[in-house]
mmCIF file of C-alpha atoms in Angstrom:
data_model
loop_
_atom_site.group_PDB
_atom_site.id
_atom_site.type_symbol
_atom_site.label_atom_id
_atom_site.label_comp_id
_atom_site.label_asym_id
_atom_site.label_seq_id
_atom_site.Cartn_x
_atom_site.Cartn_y
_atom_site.Cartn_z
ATOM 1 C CA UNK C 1 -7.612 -165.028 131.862
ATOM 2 C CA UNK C 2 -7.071 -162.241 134.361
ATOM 3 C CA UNK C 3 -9.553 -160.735 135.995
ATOM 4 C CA UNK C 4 -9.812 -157.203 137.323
ATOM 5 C CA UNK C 5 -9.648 -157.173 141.213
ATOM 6 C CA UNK C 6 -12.358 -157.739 142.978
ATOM 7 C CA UNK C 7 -13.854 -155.056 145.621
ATOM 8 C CA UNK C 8 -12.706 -155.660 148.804
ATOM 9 C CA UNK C 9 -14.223 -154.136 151.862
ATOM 10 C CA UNK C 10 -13.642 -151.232 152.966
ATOM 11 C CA UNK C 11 -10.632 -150.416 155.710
ATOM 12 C CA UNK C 12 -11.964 -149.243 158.960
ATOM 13 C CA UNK C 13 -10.285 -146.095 158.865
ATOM 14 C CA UNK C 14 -11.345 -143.483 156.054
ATOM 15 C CA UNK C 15 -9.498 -141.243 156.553
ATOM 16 C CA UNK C 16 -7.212 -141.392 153.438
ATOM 17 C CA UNK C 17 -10.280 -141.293 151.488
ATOM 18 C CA UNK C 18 -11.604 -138.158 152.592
ATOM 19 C CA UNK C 19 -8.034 -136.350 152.661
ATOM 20 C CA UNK C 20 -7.838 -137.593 148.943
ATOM 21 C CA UNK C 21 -11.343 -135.926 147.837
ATOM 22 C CA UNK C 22 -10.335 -132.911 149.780
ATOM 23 C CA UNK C 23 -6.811 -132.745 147.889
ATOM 24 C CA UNK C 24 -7.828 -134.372 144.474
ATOM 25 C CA UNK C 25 -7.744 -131.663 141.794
ATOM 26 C CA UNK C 26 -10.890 -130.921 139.857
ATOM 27 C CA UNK C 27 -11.135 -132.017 136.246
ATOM 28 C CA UNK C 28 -12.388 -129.043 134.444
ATOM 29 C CA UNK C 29 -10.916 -125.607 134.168
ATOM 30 C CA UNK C 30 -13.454 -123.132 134.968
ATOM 31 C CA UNK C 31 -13.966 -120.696 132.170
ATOM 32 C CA UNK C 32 -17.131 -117.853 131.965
ATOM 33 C CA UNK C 33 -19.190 -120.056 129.972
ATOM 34 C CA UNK C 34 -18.555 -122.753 132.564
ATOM 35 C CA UNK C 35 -19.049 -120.617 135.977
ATOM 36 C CA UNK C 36 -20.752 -123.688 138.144
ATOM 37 C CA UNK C 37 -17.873 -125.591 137.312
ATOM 38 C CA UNK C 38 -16.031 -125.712 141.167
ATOM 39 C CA UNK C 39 -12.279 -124.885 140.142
ATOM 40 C CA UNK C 40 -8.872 -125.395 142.328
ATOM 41 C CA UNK C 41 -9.373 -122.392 144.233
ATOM 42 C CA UNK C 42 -13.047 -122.964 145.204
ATOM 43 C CA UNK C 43 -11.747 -126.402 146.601
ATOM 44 C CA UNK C 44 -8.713 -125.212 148.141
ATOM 45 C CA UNK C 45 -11.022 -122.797 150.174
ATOM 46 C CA UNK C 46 -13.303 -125.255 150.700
ATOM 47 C CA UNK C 47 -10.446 -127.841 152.195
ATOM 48 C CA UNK C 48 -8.891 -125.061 154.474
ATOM 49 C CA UNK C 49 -11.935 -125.231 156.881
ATOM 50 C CA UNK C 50 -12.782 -128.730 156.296
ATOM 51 C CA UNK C 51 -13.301 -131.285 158.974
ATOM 52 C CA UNK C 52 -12.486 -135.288 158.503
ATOM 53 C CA UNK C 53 -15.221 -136.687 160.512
ATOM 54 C CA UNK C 54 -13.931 -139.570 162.809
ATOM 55 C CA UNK C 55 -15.302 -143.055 163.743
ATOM 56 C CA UNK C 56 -17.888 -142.978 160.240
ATOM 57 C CA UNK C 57 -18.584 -146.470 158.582
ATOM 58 C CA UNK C 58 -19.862 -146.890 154.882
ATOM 59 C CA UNK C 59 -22.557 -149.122 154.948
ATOM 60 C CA UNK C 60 -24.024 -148.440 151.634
ATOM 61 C CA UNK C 61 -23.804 -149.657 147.787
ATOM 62 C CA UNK C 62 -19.749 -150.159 147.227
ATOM 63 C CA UNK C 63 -19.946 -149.018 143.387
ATOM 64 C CA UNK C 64 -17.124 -145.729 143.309
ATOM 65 C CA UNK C 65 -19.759 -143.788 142.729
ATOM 66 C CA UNK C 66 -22.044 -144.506 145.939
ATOM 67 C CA UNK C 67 -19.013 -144.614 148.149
ATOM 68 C CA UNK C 68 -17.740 -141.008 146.029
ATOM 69 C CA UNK C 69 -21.328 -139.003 146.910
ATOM 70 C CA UNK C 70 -21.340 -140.572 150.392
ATOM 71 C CA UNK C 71 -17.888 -138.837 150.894
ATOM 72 C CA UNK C 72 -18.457 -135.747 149.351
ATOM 73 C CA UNK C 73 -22.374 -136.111 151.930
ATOM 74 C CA UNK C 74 -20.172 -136.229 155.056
ATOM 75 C CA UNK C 75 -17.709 -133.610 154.267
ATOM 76 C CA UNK C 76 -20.511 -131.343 153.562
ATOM 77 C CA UNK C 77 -22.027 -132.336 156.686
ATOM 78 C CA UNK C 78 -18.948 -131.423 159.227
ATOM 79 C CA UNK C 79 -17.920 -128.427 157.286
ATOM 80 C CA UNK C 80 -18.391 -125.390 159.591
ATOM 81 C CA UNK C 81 -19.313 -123.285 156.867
ATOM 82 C CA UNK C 82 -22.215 -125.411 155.237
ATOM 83 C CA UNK C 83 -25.096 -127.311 156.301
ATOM 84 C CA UNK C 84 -26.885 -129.757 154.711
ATOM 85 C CA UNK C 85 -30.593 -128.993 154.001
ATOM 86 C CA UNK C 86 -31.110 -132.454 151.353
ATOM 87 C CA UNK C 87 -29.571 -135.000 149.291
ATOM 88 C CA UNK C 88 -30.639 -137.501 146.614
ATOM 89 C CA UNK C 89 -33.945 -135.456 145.714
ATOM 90 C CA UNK C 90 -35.719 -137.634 142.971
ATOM 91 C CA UNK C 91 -37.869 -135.738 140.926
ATOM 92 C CA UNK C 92 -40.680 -137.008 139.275
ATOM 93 C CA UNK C 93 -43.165 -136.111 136.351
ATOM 94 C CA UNK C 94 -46.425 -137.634 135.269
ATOM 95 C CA UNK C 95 -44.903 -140.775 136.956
ATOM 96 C CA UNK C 96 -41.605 -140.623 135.148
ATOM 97 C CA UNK C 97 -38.129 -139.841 137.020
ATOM 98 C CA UNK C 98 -36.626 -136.866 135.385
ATOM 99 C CA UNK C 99 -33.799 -136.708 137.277
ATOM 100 C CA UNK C 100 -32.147 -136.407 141.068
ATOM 101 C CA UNK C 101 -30.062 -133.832 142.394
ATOM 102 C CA UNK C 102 -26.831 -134.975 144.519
ATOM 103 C CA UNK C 103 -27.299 -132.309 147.073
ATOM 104 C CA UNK C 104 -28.951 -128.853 148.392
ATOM 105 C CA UNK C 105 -26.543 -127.024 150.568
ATOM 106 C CA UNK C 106 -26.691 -123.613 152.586
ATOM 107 C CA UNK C 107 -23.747 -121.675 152.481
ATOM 108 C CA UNK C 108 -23.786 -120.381 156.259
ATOM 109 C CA UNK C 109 -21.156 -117.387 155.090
ATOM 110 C CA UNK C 110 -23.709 -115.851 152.603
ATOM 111 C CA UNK C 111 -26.781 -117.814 153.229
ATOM 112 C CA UNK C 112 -27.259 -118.540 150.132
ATOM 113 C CA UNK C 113 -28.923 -122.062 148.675
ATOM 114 C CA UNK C 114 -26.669 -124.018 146.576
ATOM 115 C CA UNK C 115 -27.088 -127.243 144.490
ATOM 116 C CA UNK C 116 -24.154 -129.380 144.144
ATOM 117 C CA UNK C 117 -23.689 -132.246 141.848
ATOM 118 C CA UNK C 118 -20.255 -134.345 142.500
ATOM 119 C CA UNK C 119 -18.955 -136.653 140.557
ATOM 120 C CA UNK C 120 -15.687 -138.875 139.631
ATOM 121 C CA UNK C 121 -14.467 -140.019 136.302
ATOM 122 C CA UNK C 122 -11.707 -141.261 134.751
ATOM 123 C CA UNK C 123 -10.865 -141.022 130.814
ATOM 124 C CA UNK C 124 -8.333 -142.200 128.613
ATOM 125 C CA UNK C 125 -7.077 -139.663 125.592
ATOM 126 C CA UNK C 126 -8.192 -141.783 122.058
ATOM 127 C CA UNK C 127 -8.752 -140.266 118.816
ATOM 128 C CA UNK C 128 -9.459 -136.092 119.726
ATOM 129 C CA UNK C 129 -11.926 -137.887 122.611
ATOM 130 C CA UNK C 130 -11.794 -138.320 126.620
ATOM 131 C CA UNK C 131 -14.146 -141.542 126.590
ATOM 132 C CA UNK C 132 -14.014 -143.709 129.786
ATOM 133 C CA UNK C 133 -13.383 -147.336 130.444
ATOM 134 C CA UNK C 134 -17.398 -148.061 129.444
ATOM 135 C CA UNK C 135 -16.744 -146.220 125.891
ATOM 136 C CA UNK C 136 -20.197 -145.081 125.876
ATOM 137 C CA UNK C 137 -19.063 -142.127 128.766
ATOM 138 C CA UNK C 138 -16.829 -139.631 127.643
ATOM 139 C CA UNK C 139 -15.852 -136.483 129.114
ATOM 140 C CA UNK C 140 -17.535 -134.192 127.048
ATOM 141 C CA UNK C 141 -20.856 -135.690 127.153
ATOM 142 C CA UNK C 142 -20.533 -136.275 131.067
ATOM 143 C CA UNK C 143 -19.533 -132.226 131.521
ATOM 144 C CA UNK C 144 -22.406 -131.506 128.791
ATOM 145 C CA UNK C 145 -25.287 -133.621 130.343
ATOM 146 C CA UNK C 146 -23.842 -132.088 134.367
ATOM 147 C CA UNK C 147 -23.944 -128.394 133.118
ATOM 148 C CA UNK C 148 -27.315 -128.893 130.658
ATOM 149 C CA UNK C 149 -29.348 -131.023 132.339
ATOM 150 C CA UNK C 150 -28.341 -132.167 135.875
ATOM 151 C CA UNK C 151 -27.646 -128.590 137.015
ATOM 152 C CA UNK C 152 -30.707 -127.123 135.609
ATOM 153 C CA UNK C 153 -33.184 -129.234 137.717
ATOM 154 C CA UNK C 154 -33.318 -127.054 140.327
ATOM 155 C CA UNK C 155 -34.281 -124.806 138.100
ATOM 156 C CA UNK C 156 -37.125 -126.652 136.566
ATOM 157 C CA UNK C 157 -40.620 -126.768 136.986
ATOM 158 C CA UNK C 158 -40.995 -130.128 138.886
ATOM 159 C CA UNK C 159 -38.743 -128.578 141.029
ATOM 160 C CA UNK C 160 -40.858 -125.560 141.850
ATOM 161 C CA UNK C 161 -43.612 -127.811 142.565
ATOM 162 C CA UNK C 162 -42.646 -130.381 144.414
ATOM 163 C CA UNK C 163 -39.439 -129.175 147.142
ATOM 164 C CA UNK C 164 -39.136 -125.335 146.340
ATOM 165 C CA UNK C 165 -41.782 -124.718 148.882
ATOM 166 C CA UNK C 166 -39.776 -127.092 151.146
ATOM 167 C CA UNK C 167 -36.206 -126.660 150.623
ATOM 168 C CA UNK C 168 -35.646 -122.999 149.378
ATOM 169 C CA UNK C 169 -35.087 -122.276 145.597
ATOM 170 C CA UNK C 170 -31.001 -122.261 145.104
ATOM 171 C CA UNK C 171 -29.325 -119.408 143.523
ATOM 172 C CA UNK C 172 -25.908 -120.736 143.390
ATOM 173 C CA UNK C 173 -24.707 -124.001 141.196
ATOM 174 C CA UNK C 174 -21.726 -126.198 141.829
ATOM 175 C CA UNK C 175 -20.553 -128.859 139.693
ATOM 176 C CA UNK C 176 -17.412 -130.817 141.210
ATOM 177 C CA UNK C 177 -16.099 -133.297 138.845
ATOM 178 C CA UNK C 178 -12.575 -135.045 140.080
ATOM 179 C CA UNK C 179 -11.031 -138.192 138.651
ATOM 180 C CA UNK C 180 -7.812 -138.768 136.560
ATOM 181 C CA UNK C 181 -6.848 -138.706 133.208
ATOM 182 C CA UNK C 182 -5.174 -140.732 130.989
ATOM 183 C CA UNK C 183 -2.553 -139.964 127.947
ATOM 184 C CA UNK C 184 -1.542 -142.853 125.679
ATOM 185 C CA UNK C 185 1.941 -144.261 126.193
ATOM 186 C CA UNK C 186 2.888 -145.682 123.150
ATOM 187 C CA UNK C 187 0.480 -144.083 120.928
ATOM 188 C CA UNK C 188 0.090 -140.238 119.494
ATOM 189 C CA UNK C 189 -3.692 -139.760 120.782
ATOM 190 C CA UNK C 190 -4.940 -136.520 122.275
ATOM 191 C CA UNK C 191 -8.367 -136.101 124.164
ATOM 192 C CA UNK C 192 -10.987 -133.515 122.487
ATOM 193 C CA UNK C 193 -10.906 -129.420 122.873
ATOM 194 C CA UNK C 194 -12.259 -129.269 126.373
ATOM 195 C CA UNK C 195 -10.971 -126.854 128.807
ATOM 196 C CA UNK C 196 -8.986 -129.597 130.909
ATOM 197 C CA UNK C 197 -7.767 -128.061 134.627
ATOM 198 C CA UNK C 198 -4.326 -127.549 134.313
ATOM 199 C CA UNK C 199 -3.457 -129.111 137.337
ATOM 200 C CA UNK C 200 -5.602 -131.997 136.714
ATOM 201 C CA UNK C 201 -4.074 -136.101 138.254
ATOM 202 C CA UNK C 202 -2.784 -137.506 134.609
ATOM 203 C CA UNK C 203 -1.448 -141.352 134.086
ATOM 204 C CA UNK C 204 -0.524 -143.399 131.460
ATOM 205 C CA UNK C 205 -3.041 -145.872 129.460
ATOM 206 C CA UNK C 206 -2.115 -148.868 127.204
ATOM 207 C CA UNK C 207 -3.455 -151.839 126.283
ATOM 208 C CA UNK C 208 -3.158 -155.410 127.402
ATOM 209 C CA UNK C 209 -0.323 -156.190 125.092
ATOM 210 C CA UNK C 210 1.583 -153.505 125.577
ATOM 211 C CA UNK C 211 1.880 -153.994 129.496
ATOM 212 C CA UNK C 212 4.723 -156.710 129.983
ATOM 213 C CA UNK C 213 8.050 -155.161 131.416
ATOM 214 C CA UNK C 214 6.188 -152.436 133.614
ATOM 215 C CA UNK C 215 6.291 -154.454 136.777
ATOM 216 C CA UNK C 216 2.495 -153.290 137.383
ATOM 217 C CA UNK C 217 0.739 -154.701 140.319
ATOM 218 C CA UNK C 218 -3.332 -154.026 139.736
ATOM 219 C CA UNK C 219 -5.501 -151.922 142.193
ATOM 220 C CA UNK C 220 -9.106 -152.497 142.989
ATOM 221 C CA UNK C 221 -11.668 -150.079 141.842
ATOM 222 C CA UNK C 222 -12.364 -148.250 145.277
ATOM 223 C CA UNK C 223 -8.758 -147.318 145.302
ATOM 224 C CA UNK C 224 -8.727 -145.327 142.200
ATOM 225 C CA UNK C 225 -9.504 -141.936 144.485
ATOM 226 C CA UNK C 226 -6.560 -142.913 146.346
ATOM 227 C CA UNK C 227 -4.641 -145.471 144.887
ATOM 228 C CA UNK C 228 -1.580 -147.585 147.463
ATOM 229 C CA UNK C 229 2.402 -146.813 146.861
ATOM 230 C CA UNK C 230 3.691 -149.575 145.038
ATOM 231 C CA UNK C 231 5.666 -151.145 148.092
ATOM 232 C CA UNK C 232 2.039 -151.687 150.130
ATOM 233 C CA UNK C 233 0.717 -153.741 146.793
ATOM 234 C CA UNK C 234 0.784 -157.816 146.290
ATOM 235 C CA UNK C 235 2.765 -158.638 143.461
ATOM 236 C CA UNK C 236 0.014 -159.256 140.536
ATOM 237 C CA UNK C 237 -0.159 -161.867 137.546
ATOM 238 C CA UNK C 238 0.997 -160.408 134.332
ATOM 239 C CA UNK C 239 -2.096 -157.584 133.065
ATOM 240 C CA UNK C 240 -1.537 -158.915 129.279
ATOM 241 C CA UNK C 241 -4.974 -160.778 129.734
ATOM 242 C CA UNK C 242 -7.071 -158.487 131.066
ATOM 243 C CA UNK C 243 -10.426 -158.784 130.200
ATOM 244 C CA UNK C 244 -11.320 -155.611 132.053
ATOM 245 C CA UNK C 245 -10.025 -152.099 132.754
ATOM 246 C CA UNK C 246 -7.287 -152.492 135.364
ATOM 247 C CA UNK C 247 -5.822 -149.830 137.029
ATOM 248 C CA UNK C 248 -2.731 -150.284 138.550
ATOM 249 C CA UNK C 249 0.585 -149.115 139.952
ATOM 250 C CA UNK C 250 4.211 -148.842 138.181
ATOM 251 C CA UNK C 251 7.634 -148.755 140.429
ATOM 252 C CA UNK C 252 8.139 -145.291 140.086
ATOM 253 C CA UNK C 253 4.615 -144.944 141.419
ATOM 254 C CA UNK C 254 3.052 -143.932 138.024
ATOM 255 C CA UNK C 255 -0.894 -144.552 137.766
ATOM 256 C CA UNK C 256 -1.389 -147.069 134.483
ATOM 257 C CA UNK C 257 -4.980 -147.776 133.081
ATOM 258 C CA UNK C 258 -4.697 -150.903 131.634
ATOM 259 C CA UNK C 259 -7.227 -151.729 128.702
ATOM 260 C CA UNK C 260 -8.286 -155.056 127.139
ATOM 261 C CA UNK C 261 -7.912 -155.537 123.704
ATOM 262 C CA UNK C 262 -11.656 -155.066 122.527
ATOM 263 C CA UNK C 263 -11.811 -151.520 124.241
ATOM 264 C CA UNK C 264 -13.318 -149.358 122.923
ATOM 265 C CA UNK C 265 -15.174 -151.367 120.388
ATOM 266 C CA UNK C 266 -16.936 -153.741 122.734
ATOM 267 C CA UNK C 267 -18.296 -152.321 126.065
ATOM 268 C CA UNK C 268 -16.460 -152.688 128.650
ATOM 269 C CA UNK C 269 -17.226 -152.393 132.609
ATOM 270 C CA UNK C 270 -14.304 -151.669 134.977
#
C-alpha cells in the first residue's frame, strides 16, 4: 500500500518557511466575542517590521507543530518591536500539569505583557464540521479549548503563584491560528457555523478512490506551511492506497488532502 511521505530533513535554508508564516493568512475571523483572536491586519502589521533571521538551524522535535512554535519563537525574537520575556511555561498544580503557555511577549511600542498561543491546523469540511486528519480535532473544539482554556492560564491562579512575580502579569491575549482548509470535491459537505477568515488558504479534499486522473504528486508533512510548485515535485505512485492523510499537489498547483478510506471512522495520524 502507499504510504504517506516520510519526513525528510530539513533544507538548510529557512527562509521560505518563515516568509510563509509571515504571509499565511490566519484561520479565524476576528469578531467581538473573539477579540484575542490575531486577524489579517494584526499580522500584516506584524510582517511589515518583521525580520527573517539568517544562518538559524532547527535542531529540535520535527513534528509540524515543534518546528511551527520554533518559527513563530524566532520571529518573535528578531522583531524590533517585541522581545521575548518566556516560552513553554509549564504550569503545575498539586503535582499535576495544567497546562503550558506558548509564549510571554513585551510589546516594546506600548509595553504592555502579552501571551501568545500559535498554532497550525488543517481541516477538511464533512457533515456541518471542520474535523482534522486525526478526526478527534476539529476546528471548533481546537478554537474553543485556545480561547477557554489555553488563553486563560495566564490568568489563573497557578499562574499568579508561580511566574507572575517573575514574568509580569499580561494584559493583552493573542491567539494565532494559521493552517488551510479543505472543501470536498466531489461531495456537498460544508464545515460548521464558525466565523472562518475570509481570506483564509482553502484546497480540495477527497478520498483515496476518488484521486486517479489528478496527476497528484504527495508532499511531506513539514511542507504543508509551504508546500513545493508542482514542477519541483518527484512524480508519486498513484494516492488510491493511501493508508494515511496525504497532502499533495495538482498541475494547476491546487493543494489536495487526500484521505484513506476509513477516515473519519478509524483514527487516523497524518
Amino acid at each position: 500500500m502507499t504510504q504517506a511521505p516520510p519526513h525528510l530533513p530539513l533544507p538548510p535554508c529557512l527562509r521560505h518557511y518563515f516568509e510563509a508564516v509571515l504571509s499565511l493568512p490566519p484561520l479565524l475571523h476576528s469578531t467581538h466575542d473573539t477579540a484575542p483572536i490575531a486577524d489579517q491586519a494584526w499580522l500584516n502589521a506584524f510582517r511589515h517590521a518583521a525580520v527573517i533571521p539568517e544562518q538559524v538551524t532547527y535542531n529540535g522535535n520535527t513534528r509540524l507543530g515543534f518546528f511551527y512554535q520554533w518559527l513563530w519563537q524566532q520571529l518573535i525574537t528578531h522583531h524590533p518591536d517585541y522581545e521575548m520575556v518566556a516560552e513553554e511555561i509549564q504550569l503545575h498544580d498539586a503535582g499535576r500539569t495544567v497546562g503550558a503557555i506558548d509564549f510571554l511577549v513585551k510589546n516594546k511600542c506600548s509595553g504592555e505583557l502579552e501571551h501568545w498561543e500559535v498554532a497550525i491546523k488543517f481541516y477538511l469540511a464533512r457533515e456541518q464540521q471542520w474535523p482534522g486528519p486525526n478526526a478527534k480535532d476539529n476546528l471548533d473544539k481546537k478554537a474553543q479549548r485556545m480561547l477557554s482554556h489555553q488563553l486563560p492560564l495566564s490568568d489563573s491562579s497557578t499562574y499568579h503563584s508561580q511566574f507572575a512575580h517573575q514574568f509580569g502579569q499580561p494584559t493583552v491575549k493573542r491567539l494565532i491560528m494559521q493552517g488551510r482548509l479543505f472543501t470536498p470535491a466531489y461531495r456537498n459537505d460544508t464545515g460548521s457555523s464558525i466565523a472562518i477568515n475570509p481570506a483564509a488558504s482553502f484546497g480540495q479534499w477527497c478520498y483515496a478512490n476518488e484521486c486517479e486522473g489528478l496527476g497528484l504528486r504527495a508532499i511531506t508533512k513539514l511542507d504543508w506551511i509551504v508546500p513545493p510548485r508542482y514542477a519541483h515535485l518527484s512524480p508519486t505512485p498513484s494516492l488510491s492506497t493511501v493508508t494515511h492523510p496525504t497532502m499533495a499537489v495538482a498541475p494547476d498547483e491546487q493543494l489536495w488532502f487526500v484521505m484513506p478510506m476509513h477516515w473519519p471512522q478509524r483514527r487516523s495520524e497524518a
